[in-house]
CSV table of C-alpha atoms in Angstrom, one decimal:
chain,number,residue,atom,x,y,z
A,19,GLY,CA,-41.2,-25.4,24.0
A,20,ASP,CA,-38.0,-24.4,24.6
A,21,SER,CA,-36.2,-24.0,28.2
A,22,VAL,CA,-33.3,-23.4,30.1
A,23,THR,CA,-33.6,-25.0,33.5
A,24,GLN,CA,-31.1,-23.7,36.5
A,25,THR,CA,-31.4,-26.1,39.6
A,26,GLU,CA,-30.2,-24.3,42.4
A,27,GLY,CA,-31.5,-20.7,42.9
A,28,LEU,CA,-28.2,-19.8,45.5
A,29,VAL,CA,-25.0,-21.6,45.9
A,30,THR,CA,-22.4,-20.6,48.1
A,31,VAL,CA,-19.3,-21.7,48.2
A,32,THR,CA,-16.1,-20.6,50.8
A,33,GLU,CA,-13.5,-18.7,48.5
A,34,GLY,CA,-10.7,-21.4,46.6
A,35,LEU,CA,-13.0,-23.8,46.7
A,36,PRO,CA,-14.4,-25.2,43.7
A,37,VAL,CA,-18.1,-24.5,42.4
A,38,LYS,CA,-20.5,-25.9,40.0
A,39,LEU,CA,-23.5,-24.1,38.4
A,40,ASN,CA,-26.1,-26.3,36.7
A,41,CYS,CA,-27.9,-25.6,33.4
A,42,THR,CA,-30.0,-28.2,31.7
A,43,TYR,CA,-31.7,-27.5,28.7
A,44,GLN,CA,-34.7,-28.6,26.3
A,45,THR,CA,-35.4,-27.5,22.6
A,46,THR,CA,-36.2,-28.7,19.5
A,47,TYR,CA,-33.8,-26.8,17.4
A,48,LEU,CA,-30.3,-28.6,15.7
A,49,THR,CA,-28.2,-25.5,15.4
A,50,ILE,CA,-28.2,-23.7,18.7
A,51,ALA,CA,-25.9,-21.5,21.0
A,52,PHE,CA,-25.3,-21.3,24.6
A,53,PHE,CA,-24.5,-18.8,26.5
A,54,TRP,CA,-23.6,-17.9,30.5
A,55,TYR,CA,-24.3,-14.7,31.2
A,56,VAL,CA,-23.0,-12.6,34.6
A,57,GLN,CA,-24.8,-9.6,36.5
A,58,TYR,CA,-23.0,-8.2,39.3
A,59,LEU,CA,-25.5,-6.3,41.8
A,60,ASN,CA,-26.9,-3.0,40.2
A,61,GLU,CA,-25.5,-4.0,36.7
A,62,ALA,CA,-26.6,-5.3,33.5
A,63,PRO,CA,-25.6,-8.8,32.4
A,64,GLN,CA,-22.8,-9.4,30.6
A,65,VAL,CA,-21.9,-12.5,28.4
A,66,LEU,CA,-19.1,-14.5,30.5
A,67,LEU,CA,-18.8,-17.7,28.2
A,68,LYS,CA,-20.2,-19.0,24.7
A,69,SER,CA,-20.8,-22.2,23.1
A,70,SER,CA,-22.4,-23.7,20.1
A,71,THR,CA,-19.7,-26.9,19.7
A,72,ASP,CA,-20.8,-30.4,21.0
A,73,ASN,CA,-18.5,-31.7,23.5
A,74,LYS,CA,-15.9,-28.3,23.3
A,75,ARG,CA,-14.6,-26.6,26.0
A,76,THR,CA,-15.1,-23.0,26.5
A,77,GLU,CA,-12.9,-20.9,28.9
A,78,HIS,CA,-13.0,-17.5,29.8
A,79,GLN,CA,-12.1,-15.3,32.8
A,80,GLY,CA,-11.2,-18.6,35.3
A,81,PHE,CA,-14.8,-20.3,34.2
A,82,HIS,CA,-15.2,-22.9,31.8
A,83,ALA,CA,-18.1,-24.8,30.4
A,84,THR,CA,-18.8,-27.6,27.8
A,85,LEU,CA,-22.0,-28.1,25.7
A,86,HIS,CA,-23.3,-32.0,26.1
A,87,LYS,CA,-25.7,-32.3,23.4
A,88,SER,CA,-25.8,-36.0,24.6
A,89,SER,CA,-27.5,-34.7,28.4
A,90,SER,CA,-28.4,-31.4,27.6
A,91,SER,CA,-26.4,-29.6,29.5
A,92,PHE,CA,-24.0,-27.2,30.1
A,93,HIS,CA,-23.0,-26.6,33.7
A,94,LEU,CA,-20.8,-23.7,34.6
A,95,GLN,CA,-17.5,-24.2,36.2
A,96,LYS,CA,-14.7,-23.1,38.4
A,97,SER,CA,-11.7,-24.5,39.8
A,98,SER,CA,-11.2,-21.3,42.8
A,99,ALA,CA,-13.6,-19.0,43.3
A,100,GLN,CA,-13.0,-15.7,44.5
A,101,LEU,CA,-14.9,-13.4,46.7
A,102,SER,CA,-15.4,-11.3,43.0
A,103,ASP,CA,-17.2,-14.0,41.4
A,104,SER,CA,-20.1,-13.3,44.3
A,105,ALA,CA,-23.0,-12.5,41.3
A,106,LEU,CA,-26.3,-14.0,39.8
A,107,TYR,CA,-25.5,-16.4,36.6
A,108,TYR,CA,-27.5,-17.2,33.9
A,109,CYS,CA,-27.9,-19.9,31.3
A,110,ALA,CA,-29.2,-18.7,28.3
A,111,LEU,CA,-30.5,-20.9,25.2
A,112,SER,CA,-30.6,-19.3,21.3
A,113,PRO,CA,-31.9,-21.5,18.9
A,114,TYR,CA,-31.3,-19.5,16.0
A,115,GLN,CA,-30.3,-16.4,14.9
A,116,GLY,CA,-32.2,-12.8,15.4
A,117,GLY,CA,-35.9,-13.1,16.4
A,118,ARG,CA,-36.9,-13.9,19.4
A,119,ALA,CA,-32.8,-14.3,20.7
A,120,LEU,CA,-32.0,-15.7,23.7
A,121,ILE,CA,-34.3,-17.6,26.3
A,122,PHE,CA,-32.6,-17.3,29.9
A,123,GLY,CA,-33.1,-20.0,32.9
A,124,THR,CA,-34.2,-18.2,36.0
A,125,GLY,CA,-30.8,-17.7,37.8
A,126,THR,CA,-27.9,-18.7,39.9
A,127,THR,CA,-27.1,-16.8,42.8
A,128,VAL,CA,-23.5,-17.4,44.0
A,129,SER,CA,-22.2,-16.3,47.5
A,130,VAL,CA,-18.6,-17.1,47.7
A,131,SER,CA,-17.6,-16.1,51.6
A,132,PRO,CA,-13.6,-15.9,53.0
B,27,ALA,CA,-16.5,0.4,19.1
B,28,GLN,CA,-20.4,-0.5,20.3
B,29,THR,CA,-22.0,1.1,22.7
B,30,ILE,CA,-25.6,1.3,24.1
B,31,HIS,CA,-27.2,3.6,26.2
B,32,GLN,CA,-30.4,3.6,28.2
B,33,TRP,CA,-32.5,6.4,29.7
B,34,PRO,CA,-34.1,7.2,32.1
B,35,VAL,CA,-30.9,5.5,35.2
B,36,ALA,CA,-33.9,5.3,37.2
B,37,GLU,CA,-37.8,6.6,37.7
B,38,ILE,CA,-40.2,6.9,40.6
B,39,LYS,CA,-44.1,6.7,39.2
B,40,ALA,CA,-47.2,7.0,40.0
B,41,VAL,CA,-49.4,4.1,39.5
B,42,GLY,CA,-51.5,5.4,36.0
B,43,SER,CA,-48.9,7.7,35.4
B,44,PRO,CA,-47.7,7.1,31.6
B,45,LEU,CA,-43.9,5.3,31.0
B,46,SER,CA,-41.4,6.1,28.2
B,47,LEU,CA,-37.7,4.6,28.5
B,48,GLY,CA,-35.5,4.3,26.2
B,49,CYS,CA,-31.7,3.4,24.5
B,50,THR,CA,-29.8,4.3,21.7
B,51,ILE,CA,-27.2,2.2,19.8
B,52,LYS,CA,-24.1,4.1,18.2
B,53,GLY,CA,-21.3,1.8,16.0
B,54,LYS,CA,-24.1,-0.5,14.9
B,55,SER,CA,-26.2,-0.2,11.6
B,56,SER,CA,-29.3,-2.2,12.2
B,57,PRO,CA,-28.8,-4.5,15.1
B,58,ASN,CA,-31.4,-6.2,16.3
B,59,LEU,CA,-33.0,-4.8,19.3
B,60,TYR,CA,-35.0,-5.9,21.8
B,61,TRP,CA,-36.5,-4.8,25.1
B,62,TYR,CA,-35.9,-7.4,28.8
B,63,TRP,CA,-37.6,-6.8,31.9
B,64,GLN,CA,-36.5,-8.3,35.3
B,65,ALA,CA,-38.5,-8.6,38.3
B,66,THR,CA,-36.1,-8.0,41.7
B,67,GLY,CA,-35.1,-11.3,42.1
B,68,GLY,CA,-36.7,-12.5,39.1
B,69,THR,CA,-35.4,-13.8,35.7
B,70,LEU,CA,-34.8,-12.3,32.4
B,71,GLN,CA,-38.0,-12.1,30.9
B,72,GLN,CA,-38.0,-11.2,26.7
B,73,LEU,CA,-40.7,-8.2,26.3
B,74,PHE,CA,-40.4,-7.6,22.6
B,75,TYR,CA,-37.8,-7.3,19.5
B,76,SER,CA,-37.2,-5.2,16.9
B,77,ILE,CA,-35.3,-6.3,13.9
B,78,THR,CA,-36.1,-3.8,11.5
B,79,VAL,CA,-36.6,0.5,11.6
B,80,GLY,CA,-40.7,0.6,12.3
B,81,GLN,CA,-41.0,-3.3,13.1
B,82,VAL,CA,-41.8,-4.4,16.4
B,83,GLU,CA,-42.9,-7.7,17.5
B,84,SER,CA,-44.3,-8.8,21.4
B,85,VAL,CA,-43.2,-11.8,22.9
B,86,VAL,CA,-44.8,-10.7,26.9
B,87,GLN,CA,-46.9,-7.6,26.1
B,88,LEU,CA,-47.3,-6.5,30.3
B,89,ASN,CA,-49.7,-3.7,29.0
B,90,LEU,CA,-46.5,-2.1,27.5
B,91,SER,CA,-45.9,-1.3,24.3
B,92,ALA,CA,-42.9,-1.0,21.9
B,93,SER,CA,-41.6,1.2,19.0
B,94,ARG,CA,-37.9,1.4,17.1
B,95,PRO,CA,-38.7,4.6,15.7
B,96,LYS,CA,-35.1,5.3,13.8
B,97,ASP,CA,-32.4,2.2,13.2
B,98,ASP,CA,-30.6,3.4,16.0
B,99,GLN,CA,-33.1,3.5,18.9
B,100,PHE,CA,-36.0,2.0,20.7
B,101,ILE,CA,-38.7,2.9,23.1
B,102,LEU,CA,-40.8,1.4,26.0
B,103,SER,CA,-43.9,3.0,27.0
B,104,THR,CA,-47.4,2.8,28.1
B,105,GLU,CA,-50.0,4.9,29.4
B,106,LYS,CA,-51.1,3.8,32.0
B,107,LEU,CA,-48.3,2.3,34.7
B,108,LEU,CA,-49.6,-0.6,37.8
B,109,LEU,CA,-47.7,-1.7,40.1
B,110,SER,CA,-46.8,-4.8,38.2
B,111,HIS,CA,-44.6,-2.8,36.3
B,112,SER,CA,-41.7,-2.3,38.8
B,113,GLY,CA,-38.6,-3.7,38.2
B,114,PHE,CA,-35.7,-3.5,36.4
B,115,TYR,CA,-35.6,-2.9,32.3
B,116,LEU,CA,-32.9,-4.0,30.1
B,117,CYS,CA,-32.3,-2.5,26.7
B,118,ALA,CA,-30.3,-4.7,24.6
B,119,TRP,CA,-28.8,-5.7,21.1
B,120,SER,CA,-27.1,-8.2,19.0
B,121,PRO,CA,-25.8,-8.1,15.7
B,122,GLY,CA,-27.7,-10.6,14.0
B,123,THR,CA,-25.7,-12.1,11.4
B,124,GLY,CA,-22.1,-13.8,12.1
B,125,LEU,CA,-20.3,-15.7,14.1
B,126,SER,CA,-21.7,-13.6,17.2
B,127,GLY,CA,-24.7,-13.1,15.6
B,128,ASN,CA,-27.3,-14.6,18.2
B,129,THR,CA,-25.3,-12.2,22.0
B,130,LEU,CA,-27.0,-10.4,23.4
B,131,TYR,CA,-25.5,-7.1,24.9
B,132,PHE,CA,-27.2,-5.3,27.3
B,133,GLY,CA,-27.7,-1.8,28.1
B,134,GLU,CA,-27.0,-0.4,31.6
B,135,GLY,CA,-30.9,-0.6,33.0
B,136,SER,CA,-33.5,1.5,33.9
B,137,ARG,CA,-34.9,0.4,37.4
B,138,LEU,CA,-38.3,1.6,37.8
B,139,ILE,CA,-40.4,1.5,41.2
B,140,VAL,CA,-44.8,2.4,40.7
B,141,VAL,CA,-46.1,2.9,43.5
């Protein structure tokens, strides 16, 4: 079946340094969309990035991700982490429109320290 | 603009008692609706989805049921709560069509503690 793997449960980074969150996937569908969601403490998840185009960089709020179908990956990166980036990040895939919708990874907690 | 509102914000309930959580979506006709569950420190688990009024599909039941009595309303319920029902329940909607058809937009969530 379809699945999303986030290998890091917790990533700690010093403010101002780069951060990278890994996301790989397995799917049998050809038409897919990928998302990164961010969930701040005691809040609901909100969409951070979305992409469905192979090898195209997508950016938002200083974060960027590129979908690489050849390696089944959609890693999230930021060149300079901020204290406000501390949150839970989910990678998700949608193999088709509507219906069962997004399949989420297990999430990666990012902790940014001064 | 579309808005999604969940109720109640939080509940503390006894094991064996009934539960009803709800959400309402305004500003979007015929949205796809979803219930997700998040255990403390856990991932987002999809429970139910509905594409149209009166039709609900189960993904993982967890001794819960869902109904869509109106186009803009989605209800999650159970007659007997278990300790394992504790967690954060999130209602979400997606347009279902168009370029952003599969983007999920979440409500504020309902936090449930079963004691």
